[in-house]
PDB file of C-alpha atoms in Angstrom:
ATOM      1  CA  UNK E   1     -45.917  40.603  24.822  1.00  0.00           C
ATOM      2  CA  UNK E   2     -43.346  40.552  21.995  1.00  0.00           C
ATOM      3  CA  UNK E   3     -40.508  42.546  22.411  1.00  0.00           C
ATOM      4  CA  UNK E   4     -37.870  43.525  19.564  1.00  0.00           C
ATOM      5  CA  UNK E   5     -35.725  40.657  21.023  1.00  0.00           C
ATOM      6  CA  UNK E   6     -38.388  38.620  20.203  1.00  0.00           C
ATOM      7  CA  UNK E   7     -39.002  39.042  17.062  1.00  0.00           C
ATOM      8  CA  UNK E   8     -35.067  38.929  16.275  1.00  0.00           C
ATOM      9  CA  UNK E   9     -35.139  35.725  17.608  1.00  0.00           C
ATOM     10  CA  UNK E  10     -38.516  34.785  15.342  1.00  0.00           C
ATOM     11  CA  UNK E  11     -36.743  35.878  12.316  1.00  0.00           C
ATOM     12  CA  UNK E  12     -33.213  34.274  12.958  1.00  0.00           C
ATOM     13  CA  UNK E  13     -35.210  31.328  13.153  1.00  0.00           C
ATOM     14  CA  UNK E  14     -36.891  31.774  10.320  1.00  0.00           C
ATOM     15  CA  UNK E  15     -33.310  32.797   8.671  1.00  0.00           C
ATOM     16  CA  UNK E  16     -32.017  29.495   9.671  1.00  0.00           C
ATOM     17  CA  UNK E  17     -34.689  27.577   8.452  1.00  0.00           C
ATOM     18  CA  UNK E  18     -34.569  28.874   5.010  1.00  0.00           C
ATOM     19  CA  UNK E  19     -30.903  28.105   4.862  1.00  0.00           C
ATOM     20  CA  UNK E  20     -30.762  24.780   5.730  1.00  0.00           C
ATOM     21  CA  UNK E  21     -33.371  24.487   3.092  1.00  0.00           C
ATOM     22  CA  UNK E  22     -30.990  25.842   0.697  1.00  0.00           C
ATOM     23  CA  UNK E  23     -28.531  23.782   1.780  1.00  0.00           C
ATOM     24  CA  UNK E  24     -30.486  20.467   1.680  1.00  0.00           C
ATOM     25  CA  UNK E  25     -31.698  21.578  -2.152  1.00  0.00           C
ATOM     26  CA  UNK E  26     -28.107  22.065  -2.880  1.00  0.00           C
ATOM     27  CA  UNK E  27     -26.502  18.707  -1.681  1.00  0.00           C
ATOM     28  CA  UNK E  28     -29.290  16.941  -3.183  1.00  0.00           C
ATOM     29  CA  UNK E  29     -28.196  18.217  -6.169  1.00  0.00           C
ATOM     30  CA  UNK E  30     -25.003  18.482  -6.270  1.00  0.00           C
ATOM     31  CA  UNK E  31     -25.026  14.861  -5.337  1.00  0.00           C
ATOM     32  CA  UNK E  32     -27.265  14.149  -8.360  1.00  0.00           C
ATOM     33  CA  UNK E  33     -25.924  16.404 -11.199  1.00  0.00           C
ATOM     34  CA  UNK E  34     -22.592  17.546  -9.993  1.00  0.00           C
ATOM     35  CA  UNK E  35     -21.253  20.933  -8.513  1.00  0.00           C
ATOM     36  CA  UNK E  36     -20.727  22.574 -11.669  1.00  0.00           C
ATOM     37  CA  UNK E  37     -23.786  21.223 -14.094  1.00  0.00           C
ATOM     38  CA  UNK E  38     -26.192  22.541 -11.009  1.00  0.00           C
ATOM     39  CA  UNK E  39     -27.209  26.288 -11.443  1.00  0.00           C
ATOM     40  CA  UNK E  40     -27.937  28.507  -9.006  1.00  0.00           C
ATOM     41  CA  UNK E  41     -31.528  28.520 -10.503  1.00  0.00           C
ATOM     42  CA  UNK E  42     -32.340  25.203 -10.204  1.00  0.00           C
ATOM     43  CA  UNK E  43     -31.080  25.271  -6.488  1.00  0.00           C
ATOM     44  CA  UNK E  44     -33.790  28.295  -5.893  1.00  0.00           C
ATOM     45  CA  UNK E  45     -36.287  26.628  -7.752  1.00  0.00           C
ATOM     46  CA  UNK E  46     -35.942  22.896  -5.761  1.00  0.00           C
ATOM     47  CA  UNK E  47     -35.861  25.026  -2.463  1.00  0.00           C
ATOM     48  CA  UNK E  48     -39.561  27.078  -3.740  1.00  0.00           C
ATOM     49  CA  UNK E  49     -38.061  30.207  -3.122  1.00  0.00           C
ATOM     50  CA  UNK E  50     -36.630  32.963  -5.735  1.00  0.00           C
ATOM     51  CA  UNK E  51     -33.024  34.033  -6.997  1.00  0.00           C
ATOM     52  CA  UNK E  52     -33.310  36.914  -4.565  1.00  0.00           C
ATOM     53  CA  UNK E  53     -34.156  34.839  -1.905  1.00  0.00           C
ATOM     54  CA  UNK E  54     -31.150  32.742  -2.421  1.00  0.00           C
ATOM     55  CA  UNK E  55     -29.026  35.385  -2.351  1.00  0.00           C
ATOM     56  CA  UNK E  56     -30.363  36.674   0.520  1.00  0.00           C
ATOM     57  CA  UNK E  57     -28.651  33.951   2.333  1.00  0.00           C
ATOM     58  CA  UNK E  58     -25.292  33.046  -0.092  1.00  0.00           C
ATOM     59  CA  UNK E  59     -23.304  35.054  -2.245  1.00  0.00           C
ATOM     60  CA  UNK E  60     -22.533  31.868  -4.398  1.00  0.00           C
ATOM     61  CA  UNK E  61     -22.760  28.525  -5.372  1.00  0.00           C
ATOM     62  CA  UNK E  62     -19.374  28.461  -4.095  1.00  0.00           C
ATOM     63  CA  UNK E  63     -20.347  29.611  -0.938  1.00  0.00           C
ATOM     64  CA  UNK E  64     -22.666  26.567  -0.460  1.00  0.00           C
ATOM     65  CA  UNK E  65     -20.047  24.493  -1.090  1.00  0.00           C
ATOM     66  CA  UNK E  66     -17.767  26.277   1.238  1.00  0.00           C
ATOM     67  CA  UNK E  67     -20.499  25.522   4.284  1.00  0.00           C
ATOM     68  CA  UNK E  68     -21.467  22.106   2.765  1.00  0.00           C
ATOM     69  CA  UNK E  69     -17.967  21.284   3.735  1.00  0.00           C
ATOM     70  CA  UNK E  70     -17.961  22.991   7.156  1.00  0.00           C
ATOM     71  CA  UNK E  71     -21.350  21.339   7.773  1.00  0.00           C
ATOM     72  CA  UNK E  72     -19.927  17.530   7.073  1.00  0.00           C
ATOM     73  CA  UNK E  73     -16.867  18.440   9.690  1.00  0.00           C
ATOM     74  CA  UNK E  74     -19.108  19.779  12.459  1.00  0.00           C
ATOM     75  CA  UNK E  75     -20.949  16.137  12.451  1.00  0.00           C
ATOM     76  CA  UNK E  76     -18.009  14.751  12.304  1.00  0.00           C
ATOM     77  CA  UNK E  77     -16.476  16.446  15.672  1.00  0.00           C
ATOM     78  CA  UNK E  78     -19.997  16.498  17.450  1.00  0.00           C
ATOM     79  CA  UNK E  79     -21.358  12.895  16.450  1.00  0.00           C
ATOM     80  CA  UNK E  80     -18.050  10.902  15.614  1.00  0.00           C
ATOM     81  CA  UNK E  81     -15.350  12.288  18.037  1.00  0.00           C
ATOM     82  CA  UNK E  82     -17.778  12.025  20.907  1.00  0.00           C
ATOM     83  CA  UNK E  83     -19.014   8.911  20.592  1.00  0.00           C
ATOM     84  CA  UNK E  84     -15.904   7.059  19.783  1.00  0.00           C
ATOM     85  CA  UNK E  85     -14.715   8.987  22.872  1.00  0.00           C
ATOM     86  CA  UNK E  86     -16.501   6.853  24.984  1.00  0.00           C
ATOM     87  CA  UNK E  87     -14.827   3.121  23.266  1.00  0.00           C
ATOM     88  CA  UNK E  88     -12.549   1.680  25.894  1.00  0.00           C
ATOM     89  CA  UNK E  89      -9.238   0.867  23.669  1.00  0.00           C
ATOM     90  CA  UNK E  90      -8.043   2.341  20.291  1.00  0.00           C
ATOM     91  CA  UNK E  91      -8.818  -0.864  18.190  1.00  0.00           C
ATOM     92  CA  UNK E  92     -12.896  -0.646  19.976  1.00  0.00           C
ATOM     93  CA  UNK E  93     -12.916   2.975  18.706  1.00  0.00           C
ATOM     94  CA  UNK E  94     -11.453   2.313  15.507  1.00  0.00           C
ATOM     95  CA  UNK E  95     -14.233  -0.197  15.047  1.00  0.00           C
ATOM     96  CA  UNK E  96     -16.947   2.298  16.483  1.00  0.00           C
ATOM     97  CA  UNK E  97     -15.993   4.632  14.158  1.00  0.00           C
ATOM     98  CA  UNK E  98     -16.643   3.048  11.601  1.00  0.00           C
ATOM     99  CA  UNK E  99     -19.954   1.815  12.673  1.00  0.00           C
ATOM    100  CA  UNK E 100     -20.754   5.501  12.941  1.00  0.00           C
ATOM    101  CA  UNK E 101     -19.520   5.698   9.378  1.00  0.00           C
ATOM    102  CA  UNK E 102     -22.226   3.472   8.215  1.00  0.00           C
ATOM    103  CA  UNK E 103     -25.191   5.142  10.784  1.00  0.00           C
ATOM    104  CA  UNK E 104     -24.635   8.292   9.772  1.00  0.00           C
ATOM    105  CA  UNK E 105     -24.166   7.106   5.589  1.00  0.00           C
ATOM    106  CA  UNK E 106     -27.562   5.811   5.614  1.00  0.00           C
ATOM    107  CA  UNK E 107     -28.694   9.078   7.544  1.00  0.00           C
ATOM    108  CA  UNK E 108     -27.324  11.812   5.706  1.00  0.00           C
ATOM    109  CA  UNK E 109     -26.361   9.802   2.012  1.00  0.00           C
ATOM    110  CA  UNK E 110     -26.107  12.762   0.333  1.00  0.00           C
ATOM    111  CA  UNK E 111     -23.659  14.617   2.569  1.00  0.00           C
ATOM    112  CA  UNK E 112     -21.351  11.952   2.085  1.00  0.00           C
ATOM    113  CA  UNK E 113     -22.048  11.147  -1.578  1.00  0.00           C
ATOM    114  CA  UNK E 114     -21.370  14.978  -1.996  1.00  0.00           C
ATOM    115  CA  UNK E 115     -17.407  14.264  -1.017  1.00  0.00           C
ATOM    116  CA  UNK E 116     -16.681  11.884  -3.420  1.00  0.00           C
ATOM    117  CA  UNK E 117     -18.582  13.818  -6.189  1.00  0.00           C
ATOM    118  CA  UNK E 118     -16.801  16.844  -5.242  1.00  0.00           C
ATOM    119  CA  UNK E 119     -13.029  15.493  -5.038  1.00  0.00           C
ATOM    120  CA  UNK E 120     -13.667  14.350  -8.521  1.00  0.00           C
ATOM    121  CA  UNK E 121     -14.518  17.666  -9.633  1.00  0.00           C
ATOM    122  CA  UNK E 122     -12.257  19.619  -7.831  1.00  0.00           C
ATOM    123  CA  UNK E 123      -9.164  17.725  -7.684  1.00  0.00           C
ATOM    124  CA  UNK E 124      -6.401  19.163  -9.987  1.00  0.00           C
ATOM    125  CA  UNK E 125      -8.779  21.330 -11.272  1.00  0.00           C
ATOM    126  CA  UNK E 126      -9.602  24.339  -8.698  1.00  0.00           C
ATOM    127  CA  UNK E 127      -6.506  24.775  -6.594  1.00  0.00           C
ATOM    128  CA  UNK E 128      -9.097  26.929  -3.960  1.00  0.00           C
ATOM    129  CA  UNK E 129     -11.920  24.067  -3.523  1.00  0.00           C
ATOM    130  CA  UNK E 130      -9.433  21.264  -3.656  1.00  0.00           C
ATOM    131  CA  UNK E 131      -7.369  23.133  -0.696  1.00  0.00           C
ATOM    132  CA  UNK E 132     -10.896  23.238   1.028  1.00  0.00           C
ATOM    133  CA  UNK E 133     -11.500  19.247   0.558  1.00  0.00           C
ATOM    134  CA  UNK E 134      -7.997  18.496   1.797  1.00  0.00           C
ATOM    135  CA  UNK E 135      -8.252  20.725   4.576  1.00  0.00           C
ATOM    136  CA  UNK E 136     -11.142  19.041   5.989  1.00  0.00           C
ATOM    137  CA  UNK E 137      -9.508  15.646   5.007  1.00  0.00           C
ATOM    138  CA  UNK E 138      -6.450  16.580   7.517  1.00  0.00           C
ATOM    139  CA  UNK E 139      -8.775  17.082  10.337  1.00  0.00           C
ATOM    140  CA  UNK E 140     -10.363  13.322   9.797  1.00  0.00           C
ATOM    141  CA  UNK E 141      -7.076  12.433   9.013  1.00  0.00           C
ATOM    142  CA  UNK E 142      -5.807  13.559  12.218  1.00  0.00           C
ATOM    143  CA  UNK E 143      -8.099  12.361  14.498  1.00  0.00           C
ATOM    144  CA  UNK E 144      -7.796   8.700  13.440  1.00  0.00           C
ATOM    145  CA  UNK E 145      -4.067   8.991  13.511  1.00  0.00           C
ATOM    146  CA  UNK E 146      -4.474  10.364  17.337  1.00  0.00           C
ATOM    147  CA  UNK E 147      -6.583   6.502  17.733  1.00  0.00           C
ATOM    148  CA  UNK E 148      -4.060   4.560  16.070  1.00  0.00           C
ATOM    149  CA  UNK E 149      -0.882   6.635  18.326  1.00  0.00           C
ATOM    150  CA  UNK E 150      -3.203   5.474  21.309  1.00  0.00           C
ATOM    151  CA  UNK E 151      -3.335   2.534  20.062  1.00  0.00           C
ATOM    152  CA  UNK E 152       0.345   1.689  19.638  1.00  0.00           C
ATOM    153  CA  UNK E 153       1.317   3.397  23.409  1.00  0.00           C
ATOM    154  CA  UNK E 154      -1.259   0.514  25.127  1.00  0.00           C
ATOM    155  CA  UNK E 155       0.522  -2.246  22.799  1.00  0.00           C
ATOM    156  CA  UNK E 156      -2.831  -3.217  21.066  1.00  0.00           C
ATOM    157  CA  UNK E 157      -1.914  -1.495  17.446  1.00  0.00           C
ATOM    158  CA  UNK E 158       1.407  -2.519  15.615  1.00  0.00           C
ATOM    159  CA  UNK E 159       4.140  -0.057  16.086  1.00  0.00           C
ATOM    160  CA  UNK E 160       5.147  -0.977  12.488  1.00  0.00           C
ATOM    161  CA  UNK E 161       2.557   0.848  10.917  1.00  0.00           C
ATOM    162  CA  UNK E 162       2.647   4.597  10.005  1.00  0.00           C
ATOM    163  CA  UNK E 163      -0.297   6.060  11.721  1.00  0.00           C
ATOM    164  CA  UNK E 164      -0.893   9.001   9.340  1.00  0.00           C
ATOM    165  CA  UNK E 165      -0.739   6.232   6.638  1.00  0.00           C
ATOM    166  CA  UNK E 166      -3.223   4.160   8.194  1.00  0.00           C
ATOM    167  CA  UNK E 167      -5.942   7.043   8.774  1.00  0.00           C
ATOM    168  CA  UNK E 168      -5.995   7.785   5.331  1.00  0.00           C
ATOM    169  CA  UNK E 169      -5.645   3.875   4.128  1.00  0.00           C
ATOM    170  CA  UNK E 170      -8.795   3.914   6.236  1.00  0.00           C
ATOM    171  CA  UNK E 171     -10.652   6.608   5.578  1.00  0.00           C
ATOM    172  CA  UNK E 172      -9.870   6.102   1.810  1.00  0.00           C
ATOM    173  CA  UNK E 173     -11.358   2.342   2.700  1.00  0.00           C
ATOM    174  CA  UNK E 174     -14.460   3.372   3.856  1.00  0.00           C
ATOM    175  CA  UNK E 175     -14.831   6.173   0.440  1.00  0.00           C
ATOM    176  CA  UNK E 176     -14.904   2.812  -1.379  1.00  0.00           C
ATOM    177  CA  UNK E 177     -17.092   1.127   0.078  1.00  0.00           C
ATOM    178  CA  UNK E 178     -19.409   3.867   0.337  1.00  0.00           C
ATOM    179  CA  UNK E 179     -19.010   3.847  -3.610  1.00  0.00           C
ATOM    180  CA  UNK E 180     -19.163   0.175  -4.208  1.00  0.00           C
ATOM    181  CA  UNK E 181     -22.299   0.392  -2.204  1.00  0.00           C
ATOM    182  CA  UNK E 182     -24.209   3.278  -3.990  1.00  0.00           C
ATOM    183  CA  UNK E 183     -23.351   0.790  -7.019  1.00  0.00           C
ATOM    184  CA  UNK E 184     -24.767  -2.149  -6.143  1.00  0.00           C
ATOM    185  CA  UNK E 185     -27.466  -1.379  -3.856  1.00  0.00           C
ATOM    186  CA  UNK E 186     -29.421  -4.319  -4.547  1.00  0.00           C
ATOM    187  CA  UNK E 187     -26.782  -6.643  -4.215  1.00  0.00           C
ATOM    188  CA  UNK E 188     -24.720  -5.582  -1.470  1.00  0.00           C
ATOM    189  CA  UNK E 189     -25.509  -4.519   2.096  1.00  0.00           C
ATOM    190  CA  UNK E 190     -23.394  -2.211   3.748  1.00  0.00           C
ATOM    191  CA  UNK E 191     -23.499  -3.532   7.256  1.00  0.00           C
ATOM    192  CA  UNK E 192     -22.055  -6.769   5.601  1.00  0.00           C
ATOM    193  CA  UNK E 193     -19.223  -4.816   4.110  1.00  0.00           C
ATOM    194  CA  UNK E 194     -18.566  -2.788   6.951  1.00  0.00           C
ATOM    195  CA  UNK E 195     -18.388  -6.106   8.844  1.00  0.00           C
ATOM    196  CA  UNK E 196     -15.508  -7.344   6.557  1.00  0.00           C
ATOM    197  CA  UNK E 197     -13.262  -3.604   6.946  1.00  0.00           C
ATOM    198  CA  UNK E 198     -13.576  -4.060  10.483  1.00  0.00           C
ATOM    199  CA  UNK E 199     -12.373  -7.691  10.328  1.00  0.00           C
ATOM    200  CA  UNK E 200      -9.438  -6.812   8.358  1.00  0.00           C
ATOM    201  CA  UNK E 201      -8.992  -3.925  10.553  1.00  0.00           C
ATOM    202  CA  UNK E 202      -8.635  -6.264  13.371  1.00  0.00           C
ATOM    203  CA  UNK E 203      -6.372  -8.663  11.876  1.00  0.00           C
ATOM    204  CA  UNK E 204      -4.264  -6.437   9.832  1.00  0.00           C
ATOM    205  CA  UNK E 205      -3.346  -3.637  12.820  1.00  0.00           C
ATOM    206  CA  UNK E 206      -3.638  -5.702  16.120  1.00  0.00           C
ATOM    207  CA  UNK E 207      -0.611  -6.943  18.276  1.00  0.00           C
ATOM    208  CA  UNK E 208      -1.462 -10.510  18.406  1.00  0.00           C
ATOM    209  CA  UNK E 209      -1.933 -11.446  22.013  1.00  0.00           C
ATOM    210  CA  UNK E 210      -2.193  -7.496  22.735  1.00  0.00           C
ATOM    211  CA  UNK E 211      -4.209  -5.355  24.761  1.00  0.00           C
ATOM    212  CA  UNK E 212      -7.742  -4.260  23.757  1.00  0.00           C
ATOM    213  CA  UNK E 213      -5.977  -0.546  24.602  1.00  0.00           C
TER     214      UNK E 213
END
């Protein structure tokens, strides 16, 4: 028999559903035309679903962007931070994560296309949305940094390199890549150039004759 819980729970459901629509329809084109050359319109129209429908869910375009963001940091702390968890020494989880990286890339492209499209826009040019990007930024920032400290206290990581220096060398690595490889699709592969950043990684941090640790 339903019950008014019931039915609740039907329509949250259904509530949920219609967002995440939105919010696919959004990415995809914010990834494609930009954040501010994409109207609310044509988000409501590639979703099937009216103007009043959209609002029914987000006060803004801004407001998408706002939970795009929020979205792209909860898969990082319950995909990434967990499963590196489970590496063995800081240099194996460096190397994980990045692996990760490249999963998740071909996965979700247009979450993470949406970061670099949106630091370009934003940066230097909406103090509010560019606090929002570097926010989220810290947080990845912050968790390698807590790697590469491990790292350095089991003697397998130079203690000669600024950790907070390296997360963002690497993080700012991996941006590239990502951008070399939406370039040149056809003539790169991104496991191969994933395979070369880790190398480097490897050679470049590691105590020769260190621990894996």
């Amino acid at each position: 028999m339903e019950t008014p819980y019931s039915v609740k729970n039907t329509w949250d459901l259904k509530g949920e559903r219609t967002k995440q629509e939105i919010l696919e329809a959004a990415v995809s084109l914010f990834a494609k035309n930009g954040f501010h050359n994409t109207t609310i319109s044509q988000i409501a129209e590639s979703a099937r679903m009216t103007k009043g429908a959209f609002y029914c869910h987000f006060e803004s375009k801004e407001a998408i962007f706002c939970e795009v963001v929020r979205e792209v940091k909860a898969l990082w702390n319950s995909l990434i931070i967990k499963e590196i968890g489970k590496e063995g020494g800081a240099l194996e989880k460096l190397i994980k994560m990045l692996d990760i990286f490249m999963e998740l890339t071909l996965k979700n492209k247009d979450q993470f296309v949406i970061f670099i499209v949106l630091i370009a826009e934003f940066t230097e040019v909406d103090e509010k949305f560019e606090r929002v990007l570097k926010d989220a930024f810290d947080e990845f920032f912050s968790s390698v940094s807590e790697i590469v400290e491990e790292g350095k206290r089991a003697g397998s990581i130079r203690t000669d390199i600024d950790s907070r220096l390296l997360a963002v060398t690497l993080i700012g690595a991996w941006q590239g890549i990502l951008l070399q490889w939406l370039l040149n699709r056809n003539q790169v592969i991104l496991n191969d150039l994933v395979s070369i950043l880790n190398r480097f990684i490897l050679e470049g941090i590691s105590v020769k004759g260190g621990s894996n640790g």
